[in-house]
Each structure stands twice: as structure tokens, then as C-alpha cells.
Amino acid sequence: MAQHSAARLRALSYPPPRSSATEIPDAYARLRAEEPVTEVTLPSGDTGHLVSRYDDVRAVLADPRCSRAATVLPGAPKLTAVPFDAGGLFTMDPPEHTRLRGMVSRAFTPRRVADLRPRITALAGELADSMAAAGGSADLNAAFAFPFPVAVICELLGVPYADRERFRTWSDAVLSLTAHAPEEMLRHKQALLGYLGNLVAEKRREPGEDLLSALVAVRDEEGGLSERELLTLAMTLLIAGHETTVGVLGTSVFTLLRHPGRLGLVPKDDDGVGELDELVEELLRINPIGDGGPLRVTTEPVQIAGRVLPANSAVIASICSANQDGARFAAPGRFDPRRSADSAQPPNLAFGHGPHYCLGAPLARAELAIALRVLATRFPDMRLAAPVGAISMHTGLLVNRLTQLPVRWD
């Protein structure tokens, strides 16, 4: 019986299916218990290795032998038929990654994010005003969860907000696992790079106070970037700067609206900053941004959970599974807004770990906290306008995002 079970697990396709929008894939609990490192078939058709336990995932994320740069080498296994380009933050290792990250990290420091909070709060308030003016119901995804983080990253980068629907289509294709055909993925990626190339040319003619103008100046005056690196970095910042927050904001509100306390769980006064931070951390833990981090490829044999993976092995560290590991989180499937107040609890891995820890994490946390407080203050009686079972998740994307989130209020 054990042999049959192991064979079934090894035949798993990545990402494993989820039974509903409210639950992570059932396979992860079985994998953590029976086969913490298991072979999977990646969307590209290549074989990969899925790591599911918290301690092992954390170790992989920090292990320099589990390389992102190796994913673009000839003959390396691929996650998708159209992988990320070389020369970007997702496909570099230190020291090159450290150099590129250093050029943009100042825009995402906690101090810089604190300076941005008034403007972020104003953007959230404007969208809430528009929702209220439109009536007593809305698809929260379309009315708030998408336009809010898009507006923030557009202002930060200096990208025209009016073009949001265009790069929404492009970014979905870039982040596709199976949702788009390879030729469609490539066509949309080239369109996005072309758009950014035109925008870079505009910044050269008329630079502003935005991050993209600053990066253009670094490229042209200091020679710290090649033109391809500049465009790839701009694409990465634009996509990662809104897609992850769009998804986790929608699923976080969905989590709260399924709870008896609904948006009343969100602290509404300034004295509740600590409690709001704790709520945000728990929402990030229980609502995975995606099933796993970006693909890594081993540069030499690596032992994980007692299993030795040879060099040139594809590895996916499942943050989704790690944050549900009962060996590290008591009753991991239970939503507990005060969980992170317990100092014995480990930090969640929502934004990764190690040298590739998400540089936009402070901004994403601030956006989520501000959005929740604005929604809770403006719509205290917000509730779901559809049965829980009718809410579905997009499939075939690197990020988890609800297809829609119908809500209503009085």
C-alpha cells in the first residue's frame, strides 16, 4: 500500500489542484507527512522536486546551491515553456543579484514606505469613495483589490495608471503556468517589454521624480545597468509590484468575510497598529501568494530531508505548504488574528527568506493594512454577496487570485 501511495505522489503535477477557493491543495498535507521531497511534473513537462515542510523550505530559500541564475543556463529544467528572462531579479544570484537589488531597494525601505503612507491611504480612500458612489454592492476584485495596488505601483514607478488594463493582460501572460499557450505568453511579454521601452525613452526625454526615471539615470549616467537589465527590472517591478498584492488583498477580505466578526476584526484606531500588524501577518500566512517561490536549480548535489538531489535538479520550495506545517504552526488551518503575538510562533514565509526575500514586502504589508482599515471604516457591514462555494480561484497562474469577490453593504 505504501508503494502505491509513493507512486501516486511522485506522479503529481505541479501545482497540485485545490478543491476550493478556501483551501490550499489537499496534497500538501500528504506530502509533508509521507514524502517531503517529491518528484512532480512541471508545466513545461520537465521533472522537478517539490519541498513541502517549513524547515526544509526555509533551508532551500537560503541555500546558495539552490540557484535562480542556474534556471537560465542551457539544458536546465524549466518551470514553463517561456521562463523568466536572464538578467532580472528572479534569475540572478549574489553578487549580481545584490548589485541589482541595491539599485532599487531604497524605494522600498520601511522609512520610504512610511513616507508613502499618506498617499497610499488617499488612493485607498478615493477607490472606497467610488465604490460607495456606485451603490451598495460591487465586485471587490474589480472595484478595489486590482486598482488599488496598481495605482500605488504606477505612482512609484512613473507608469501611466490609464494603461492599467493593457499591462494587466500582459502580466497575466508573463505569470502564466498553464493559463496561456507558449506563443501567447511570448507575444504578451514582448508587447510589455516594447511598452516599457517606449516609456523609458519618454523618461530620458522628460525625467520625473519616479523610480523608473531614477533607474534610467543610473543606466545612462553611471553605467550600472544594461538596457536589457533595465527593461527586465522594470517589468519585474511592475508585475511583482501589483500582482501579489491584488491576489492576497482579495483572498484576505474573503477570509475576513467568512469569519463571524467580518471586517469588525480590523482595528480601526491608531492604538491598534500592533494588532493590525498581527492580523496582516496571519492573513499572509493563511492566504498564500502562490504555491511556491520561483524555480531554483541545484548547482551541485544537495541533500534535502534526507534525499540527495543531483546537480541540475529543479527545486520548488512550497511556501504555501510551509505556512501550513503543523510542526511549526498550531492548528495551521485555523484563522487566528492574534497568532503572531505568540513569540513561540515562527515567522511566516509569505515573502520568502534569505537573499531573495521580497524587497517589496514592507510596501505590500503597508498596502494590505491600509486597505483593510479603509474598507473596515467605510463599509463596516460589508458581507459576501454570493455563497462561499460559488467563489473560485484563477487557475494556471503563478499567483493565487480570486476570479471575483461579490460583496454588498447597507
Short mmCIF file of C-alpha atoms in Angstrom, two decimals:
data_model
loop_
_atom_site.label_atom_id
_atom_site.label_comp_id
_atom_site.label_asym_id
_atom_site.label_seq_id
_atom_site.Cartn_x
_atom_site.Cartn_y
_atom_site.Cartn_z
CA MET A 1 0.00 0.00 0.00
CA ALA A 2 2.86 2.39 0.87
CA GLN A 3 4.45 1.71 -2.53
CA HIS A 4 1.22 2.60 -4.32
CA SER A 5 0.93 5.79 -2.25
CA ALA A 6 4.50 6.84 -3.05
CA ALA A 7 3.99 6.21 -6.75
CA ARG A 8 0.83 8.30 -6.72
CA LEU A 9 2.60 11.17 -5.01
CA ARG A 10 5.52 11.08 -7.45
CA ALA A 11 3.10 11.37 -10.37
CA LEU A 12 1.76 14.68 -9.04
CA SER A 13 1.58 17.60 -11.44
CA TYR A 14 2.68 21.00 -10.20
CA PRO A 15 0.91 22.95 -8.93
CA PRO A 16 -1.38 20.39 -7.28
CA PRO A 17 -5.10 21.14 -7.66
CA ARG A 18 -7.12 22.78 -4.91
CA SER A 19 -10.64 21.64 -4.11
CA SER A 20 -11.98 25.16 -3.48
CA ALA A 21 -11.01 28.80 -3.15
CA THR A 22 -10.94 28.48 0.64
CA GLU A 23 -8.45 25.63 0.93
CA ILE A 24 -4.87 25.05 -0.14
CA PRO A 25 -4.27 21.86 -2.18
CA ASP A 26 -5.01 18.71 -0.17
CA ALA A 27 -1.82 17.12 -1.49
CA TYR A 28 0.43 19.25 0.70
CA ALA A 29 -0.65 17.62 3.97
CA ARG A 30 0.05 14.17 2.48
CA LEU A 31 3.40 15.30 1.14
CA ARG A 32 4.56 16.77 4.44
CA ALA A 33 3.64 13.54 6.21
CA GLU A 34 4.80 10.97 3.66
CA GLU A 35 7.19 12.45 1.10
CA PRO A 36 8.54 15.90 1.99
CA VAL A 37 10.62 15.98 -1.19
CA THR A 38 8.66 14.57 -4.09
CA GLU A 39 9.07 14.48 -7.84
CA VAL A 40 6.50 16.48 -9.78
CA THR A 41 5.82 17.20 -13.41
CA LEU A 42 6.27 20.91 -14.08
CA PRO A 43 4.05 22.85 -16.53
CA SER A 44 6.94 22.75 -19.02
CA GLY A 45 6.89 18.94 -18.93
CA ASP A 46 10.24 18.80 -17.11
CA THR A 47 10.65 16.96 -13.82
CA GLY A 48 11.03 18.98 -10.64
CA HIS A 49 11.24 18.38 -6.90
CA LEU A 50 8.63 19.89 -4.59
CA VAL A 51 9.71 20.64 -1.00
CA SER A 52 6.82 20.94 1.46
CA ARG A 53 7.96 21.14 5.12
CA TYR A 54 8.63 24.51 6.77
CA ASP A 55 12.21 23.84 7.88
CA ASP A 56 13.18 22.34 4.52
CA VAL A 57 11.54 25.15 2.55
CA ARG A 58 13.35 27.76 4.66
CA ALA A 59 16.65 25.95 4.13
CA VAL A 60 16.18 25.79 0.35
CA LEU A 61 15.35 29.51 0.17
CA ALA A 62 18.65 30.35 1.88
CA ASP A 63 20.87 27.73 0.19
CA PRO A 64 23.17 29.27 -2.48
CA ARG A 65 23.41 25.84 -4.14
CA CYS A 66 19.69 26.16 -4.99
CA SER A 67 20.25 28.80 -7.63
CA ARG A 68 17.96 31.09 -9.55
CA ALA A 69 20.68 32.06 -12.02
CA ALA A 70 21.09 28.40 -13.00
CA THR A 71 17.49 28.31 -14.25
CA VAL A 72 18.50 30.17 -17.44
CA LEU A 73 21.53 28.02 -18.24
CA PRO A 74 21.38 25.81 -21.36
CA GLY A 75 19.96 22.40 -20.52
CA ALA A 76 18.47 23.48 -17.19
CA PRO A 77 14.95 22.26 -16.39
CA LYS A 78 12.26 24.91 -16.85
CA LEU A 79 9.11 25.74 -14.93
CA THR A 80 7.20 26.87 -18.00
CA ALA A 81 7.70 26.88 -21.74
CA VAL A 82 8.50 30.63 -21.57
CA PRO A 83 10.67 31.12 -18.47
CA PHE A 84 11.77 34.39 -16.91
CA ASP A 85 14.49 36.24 -18.80
CA ALA A 86 18.11 36.26 -17.73
CA GLY A 87 19.33 39.48 -16.15
CA GLY A 88 16.38 40.05 -13.82
CA LEU A 89 15.90 39.81 -10.06
CA PHE A 90 14.18 36.43 -10.48
CA THR A 91 17.11 34.95 -12.41
CA MET A 92 20.18 36.23 -10.59
CA ASP A 93 22.21 35.13 -7.59
CA PRO A 94 24.56 37.19 -5.42
CA PRO A 95 26.69 39.14 -6.06
CA GLU A 96 24.97 40.21 -9.31
CA HIS A 97 21.55 40.00 -7.63
CA THR A 98 22.84 42.07 -4.70
CA ARG A 99 24.05 44.78 -7.09
CA LEU A 100 20.74 44.99 -8.95
CA ARG A 101 18.66 44.80 -5.78
CA GLY A 102 20.68 47.61 -4.22
CA MET A 103 19.70 49.96 -7.04
CA VAL A 104 16.00 49.78 -6.17
CA SER A 105 15.91 48.79 -2.50
CA ARG A 106 15.84 52.39 -1.24
CA ALA A 107 12.39 52.82 -2.78
CA PHE A 108 11.01 50.01 -0.59
CA THR A 109 12.62 50.58 2.81
CA PRO A 110 10.32 50.84 5.85
CA ARG A 111 11.18 54.56 6.13
CA ARG A 112 10.32 55.21 2.49
CA VAL A 113 7.09 53.24 2.85
CA ALA A 114 6.21 55.26 5.98
CA ASP A 115 6.62 58.45 3.90
CA LEU A 116 4.29 56.98 1.27
CA ARG A 117 1.54 56.01 3.73
CA PRO A 118 -0.49 59.24 3.45
CA ARG A 119 -0.62 58.95 -0.34
CA ILE A 120 -1.40 55.21 -0.21
CA THR A 121 -4.21 55.95 2.26
CA ALA A 122 -5.56 58.67 -0.03
CA LEU A 123 -5.59 56.30 -3.01
CA ALA A 124 -7.48 53.70 -0.99
CA GLY A 125 -9.97 56.34 0.15
CA GLU A 126 -10.60 57.51 -3.40
CA LEU A 127 -11.42 53.97 -4.50
CA ALA A 128 -13.68 53.47 -1.48
CA ASP A 129 -15.49 56.70 -2.39
CA SER A 130 -16.02 55.40 -5.92
CA MET A 131 -17.37 52.09 -4.58
CA ALA A 132 -19.80 53.88 -2.27
CA ALA A 133 -20.99 56.21 -5.03
CA ALA A 134 -21.68 53.28 -7.36
CA GLY A 135 -24.21 51.66 -5.00
CA GLY A 136 -24.48 49.08 -2.25
CA SER A 137 -22.70 46.21 -3.98
CA ALA A 138 -19.59 45.55 -6.03
CA ASP A 139 -17.12 43.00 -7.23
CA LEU A 140 -14.38 43.92 -4.76
CA ASN A 141 -11.72 42.50 -7.07
CA ALA A 142 -12.60 44.86 -9.91
CA ALA A 143 -13.58 47.86 -7.79
CA PHE A 144 -10.75 47.82 -5.24
CA ALA A 145 -8.36 44.85 -4.99
CA PHE A 146 -6.98 45.32 -8.52
CA PRO A 147 -6.93 49.11 -8.99
CA PHE A 148 -5.53 49.90 -5.53
CA PRO A 149 -2.09 48.23 -5.71
CA VAL A 150 -1.88 49.09 -9.41
CA ALA A 151 -2.34 52.78 -8.60
CA VAL A 152 0.37 52.57 -5.92
CA ILE A 153 2.99 50.87 -8.12
CA CYS A 154 2.15 53.14 -11.07
CA GLU A 155 2.84 56.23 -8.97
CA LEU A 156 6.03 54.75 -7.54
CA LEU A 157 7.43 53.69 -10.92
CA GLY A 158 6.02 56.51 -13.00
CA VAL A 159 3.79 54.32 -15.19
CA PRO A 160 0.54 55.84 -16.54
CA TYR A 161 -2.37 54.48 -14.50
CA ALA A 162 -4.59 54.84 -17.57
CA ASP A 163 -2.70 51.92 -19.16
CA ARG A 164 -3.54 49.50 -16.32
CA GLU A 165 -5.82 47.23 -18.34
CA ARG A 166 -3.14 46.79 -21.00
CA PHE A 167 -0.42 45.65 -18.64
CA ARG A 168 -2.92 43.55 -16.67
CA THR A 169 -3.29 41.36 -19.76
CA TRP A 170 0.44 41.33 -20.34
CA SER A 171 1.36 40.50 -16.76
CA ASP A 172 -1.15 37.65 -16.54
CA ALA A 173 0.55 36.08 -19.53
CA VAL A 174 4.04 36.54 -18.06
CA LEU A 175 2.89 34.87 -14.82
CA SER A 176 1.13 32.03 -16.60
CA LEU A 177 1.82 28.41 -15.74
CA THR A 178 -0.82 26.81 -17.92
CA ALA A 179 -3.40 29.58 -18.45
CA HIS A 180 -1.83 30.75 -21.73
CA ALA A 181 -0.27 28.95 -24.67
CA PRO A 182 3.52 29.45 -25.00
CA GLU A 183 3.23 31.57 -28.13
CA GLU A 184 0.67 33.78 -26.39
CA MET A 185 2.94 34.15 -23.34
CA LEU A 186 5.84 35.20 -25.55
CA ARG A 187 3.74 37.63 -27.59
CA HIS A 188 2.40 39.40 -24.49
CA LYS A 189 5.83 39.53 -22.84
CA GLN A 190 7.33 41.16 -25.93
CA ALA A 191 4.45 43.64 -26.01
CA LEU A 192 5.09 44.58 -22.38
CA LEU A 193 8.82 44.99 -22.98
CA GLY A 194 8.06 47.15 -26.02
CA TYR A 195 5.70 49.31 -23.94
CA LEU A 196 8.34 49.73 -21.25
CA GLY A 197 10.97 50.53 -23.88
CA ASN A 198 8.82 53.41 -25.12
CA LEU A 199 8.24 54.56 -21.54
CA VAL A 200 11.99 54.51 -20.84
CA ALA A 201 12.54 56.67 -23.92
CA GLU A 202 10.00 59.17 -22.55
CA LYS A 203 11.78 59.22 -19.18
CA ARG A 204 15.03 60.01 -20.98
CA ARG A 205 13.42 62.98 -22.69
CA GLU A 206 11.47 64.20 -19.66
CA PRO A 207 12.64 62.57 -16.39
CA GLY A 208 10.40 62.76 -13.34
CA GLU A 209 10.70 62.05 -9.62
CA ASP A 210 9.70 58.41 -10.06
CA LEU A 211 11.72 55.21 -9.65
CA LEU A 212 11.86 54.42 -13.37
CA SER A 213 13.39 57.84 -14.11
CA ALA A 214 15.98 57.18 -11.41
CA LEU A 215 16.84 53.80 -12.92
CA VAL A 216 17.18 55.35 -16.38
CA ALA A 217 19.63 57.86 -14.89
CA VAL A 218 21.64 55.04 -13.32
CA ARG A 219 21.73 53.26 -16.66
CA ASP A 220 22.75 56.32 -18.66
CA GLU A 221 24.98 58.23 -16.25
CA GLU A 222 26.59 55.55 -14.11
CA GLY A 223 26.51 52.56 -16.43
CA GLY A 224 25.19 50.32 -13.68
CA LEU A 225 22.60 48.64 -15.91
CA SER A 226 22.47 47.32 -19.43
CA GLU A 227 19.43 48.34 -21.46
CA ARG A 228 18.08 44.78 -21.27
CA GLU A 229 18.59 44.69 -17.49
CA LEU A 230 16.76 48.00 -17.20
CA LEU A 231 13.73 46.74 -19.13
CA THR A 232 13.69 43.36 -17.35
CA LEU A 233 13.94 45.08 -13.97
CA ALA A 234 11.14 47.49 -14.86
CA MET A 235 8.96 44.57 -15.96
CA THR A 236 9.69 42.68 -12.74
CA LEU A 237 8.88 45.66 -10.53
CA LEU A 238 5.68 46.47 -12.39
CA ILE A 239 4.36 42.92 -12.32
CA ALA A 240 5.52 41.86 -8.86
CA GLY A 241 4.57 45.27 -7.50
CA HIS A 242 0.87 44.73 -8.06
CA GLU A 243 0.04 41.09 -8.88
CA THR A 244 0.91 39.65 -5.48
CA THR A 245 -0.96 42.37 -3.57
CA VAL A 246 -4.00 42.11 -5.83
CA GLY A 247 -4.27 38.42 -5.03
CA VAL A 248 -3.62 38.49 -1.30
CA LEU A 249 -5.88 41.53 -0.75
CA GLY A 250 -8.83 39.74 -2.36
CA THR A 251 -8.25 36.47 -0.51
CA SER A 252 -7.69 38.32 2.78
CA VAL A 253 -11.01 40.15 2.57
CA PHE A 254 -12.62 36.83 1.59
CA THR A 255 -11.14 35.26 4.74
CA LEU A 256 -12.47 38.05 6.96
CA LEU A 257 -15.94 37.99 5.41
CA ARG A 258 -16.21 34.25 6.10
CA HIS A 259 -15.48 34.87 9.78
CA PRO A 260 -18.35 35.80 12.15
CA GLY A 261 -16.59 39.06 13.03
CA ARG A 262 -16.11 40.02 9.36
CA LEU A 263 -14.41 43.42 8.89
CA GLY A 264 -15.03 44.14 12.57
CA LEU A 265 -11.83 42.17 13.18
CA VAL A 266 -9.82 45.03 11.68
CA PRO A 267 -8.61 47.51 14.33
CA LYS A 268 -9.92 50.95 13.41
CA ASP A 269 -7.92 53.31 15.62
CA ASP A 270 -4.28 54.28 15.74
CA ASP A 271 -3.80 52.45 19.04
CA GLY A 272 -4.44 49.20 17.17
CA VAL A 273 -1.36 49.34 14.95
CA GLY A 274 0.21 46.32 16.66
CA GLU A 275 -2.98 44.30 16.38
CA LEU A 276 -3.37 45.30 12.75
CA ASP A 277 0.16 44.13 12.03
CA GLU A 278 -0.65 40.79 13.68
CA LEU A 279 -3.81 40.45 11.60
CA VAL A 280 -1.87 41.17 8.40
CA GLU A 281 0.73 38.50 9.24
CA GLU A 282 -1.93 35.87 9.83
CA LEU A 283 -3.73 36.78 6.62
CA LEU A 284 -0.44 36.46 4.74
CA ARG A 285 0.22 33.08 6.33
CA ILE A 286 -3.18 31.58 5.63
CA ASN A 287 -3.61 33.12 2.15
CA PRO A 288 -0.62 32.05 0.07
CA ILE A 289 0.51 34.48 -2.62
CA GLY A 290 1.30 31.43 -4.75
CA ASP A 291 2.01 27.73 -4.33
CA GLY A 292 5.78 28.12 -4.34
CA GLY A 293 8.62 30.52 -4.83
CA PRO A 294 10.33 30.95 -8.21
CA LEU A 295 12.07 27.87 -9.57
CA ARG A 296 15.57 27.06 -8.38
CA VAL A 297 18.11 24.68 -9.94
CA THR A 298 20.82 22.93 -7.95
CA THR A 299 24.41 23.75 -8.90
CA GLU A 300 25.78 20.68 -7.07
CA PRO A 301 24.30 17.72 -5.19
CA VAL A 302 22.08 18.95 -2.33
CA GLN A 303 20.57 16.91 0.48
CA ILE A 304 17.04 17.89 1.45
CA ALA A 305 15.03 15.98 4.07
CA GLY A 306 17.39 13.03 3.75
CA ARG A 307 17.20 12.88 -0.03
CA VAL A 308 20.14 13.84 -2.25
CA LEU A 309 19.19 15.79 -5.37
CA PRO A 310 21.87 15.76 -8.08
CA ALA A 311 23.18 18.88 -9.74
CA ASN A 312 20.84 20.45 -12.33
CA SER A 313 17.73 19.39 -10.41
CA ALA A 314 14.73 21.71 -10.44
CA VAL A 315 13.51 22.59 -6.94
CA ILE A 316 10.35 24.38 -5.85
CA ALA A 317 10.16 25.38 -2.19
CA SER A 318 6.43 25.46 -1.43
CA ILE A 319 5.79 28.47 0.77
CA CYS A 320 2.09 27.62 0.53
CA SER A 321 2.72 24.28 2.22
CA ALA A 322 5.36 25.55 4.66
CA ASN A 323 2.99 28.13 6.15
CA GLN A 324 0.51 25.32 6.87
CA ASP A 325 3.03 22.98 8.52
CA GLY A 326 1.56 21.69 11.77
CA ALA A 327 5.07 21.04 13.07
CA ARG A 328 5.58 24.81 13.21
CA PHE A 329 2.08 26.31 13.47
CA ALA A 330 -0.50 25.05 15.95
CA ALA A 331 -3.82 24.25 14.24
CA PRO A 332 -2.39 25.65 10.98
CA GLY A 333 -5.69 25.64 9.11
CA ARG A 334 -7.37 27.85 11.73
CA PHE A 335 -7.51 31.60 11.17
CA ASP A 336 -6.19 33.25 14.34
CA PRO A 337 -5.78 37.05 14.07
CA ARG A 338 -3.53 37.16 17.16
CA ARG A 339 -1.33 34.20 16.21
CA SER A 340 1.81 36.23 15.57
CA ALA A 341 1.55 37.75 19.05
CA ASP A 342 2.86 34.39 20.30
CA SER A 343 6.64 34.74 20.27
CA ALA A 344 6.96 30.96 20.00
CA GLN A 345 5.46 31.04 16.52
CA PRO A 346 7.99 31.19 13.66
CA PRO A 347 7.70 33.94 11.05
CA ASN A 348 5.60 33.05 8.04
CA LEU A 349 7.43 32.69 4.74
CA ALA A 350 4.93 34.61 2.60
CA PHE A 351 7.66 36.86 1.21
CA GLY A 352 10.39 34.24 1.19
CA HIS A 353 13.62 34.03 3.14
CA GLY A 354 17.31 34.60 2.54
CA PRO A 355 18.96 36.80 -0.10
CA HIS A 356 15.88 36.75 -2.35
CA TYR A 357 13.49 37.90 0.39
CA CYS A 358 10.94 40.11 -1.35
CA LEU A 359 12.25 43.68 -1.37
CA GLY A 360 8.68 44.95 -1.75
CA ALA A 361 7.47 43.25 1.46
CA PRO A 362 7.26 46.49 3.51
CA LEU A 363 5.17 48.12 0.79
CA ALA A 364 2.89 45.10 0.39
CA ARG A 365 2.31 44.86 4.14
CA ALA A 366 1.50 48.57 4.31
CA GLU A 367 -0.90 48.34 1.37
CA LEU A 368 -2.73 45.40 2.92
CA ALA A 369 -3.01 47.09 6.34
CA ILE A 370 -4.17 50.41 4.86
CA ALA A 371 -6.67 48.76 2.52
CA LEU A 372 -8.22 46.69 5.30
CA ARG A 373 -8.53 49.68 7.62
CA VAL A 374 -10.10 51.87 4.92
CA LEU A 375 -12.59 49.16 3.91
CA ALA A 376 -13.49 48.36 7.52
CA THR A 377 -14.02 52.03 8.35
CA ARG A 378 -16.01 52.85 5.24
CA PHE A 379 -18.01 49.61 4.93
CA PRO A 380 -18.28 48.13 8.46
CA ASP A 381 -21.22 45.92 7.49
CA MET A 382 -19.67 44.56 4.27
CA ARG A 383 -20.63 40.94 3.62
CA LEU A 384 -20.42 38.37 0.87
CA ALA A 385 -23.00 38.71 -1.90
CA ALA A 386 -22.57 35.11 -3.11
CA PRO A 387 -22.31 31.71 -1.42
CA VAL A 388 -18.80 30.81 -0.30
CA GLY A 389 -18.86 27.77 -2.57
CA ALA A 390 -19.51 29.97 -5.60
CA ILE A 391 -16.26 31.91 -5.17
CA SER A 392 -13.47 30.46 -7.31
CA MET A 393 -9.75 30.92 -7.82
CA HIS A 394 -7.99 31.56 -11.12
CA THR A 395 -6.06 28.51 -12.24
CA GLY A 396 -2.85 28.22 -14.23
CA LEU A 397 -1.13 31.31 -12.78
CA LEU A 398 1.93 31.70 -10.55
CA VAL A 399 -0.13 33.81 -8.16
CA ASN A 400 -3.36 32.95 -6.35
CA ARG A 401 -6.16 35.33 -7.27
CA LEU A 402 -9.93 35.08 -6.94
CA THR A 403 -11.90 35.34 -10.17
CA GLN A 404 -14.33 37.71 -8.46
CA LEU A 405 -15.45 38.69 -4.98
CA PRO A 406 -19.08 39.90 -4.91
CA VAL A 407 -19.83 41.97 -1.78
CA ARG A 408 -22.63 44.18 -0.54
CA TRP A 409 -23.22 46.65 2.27
CA ASP A 410 -26.09 48.75 3.56
#
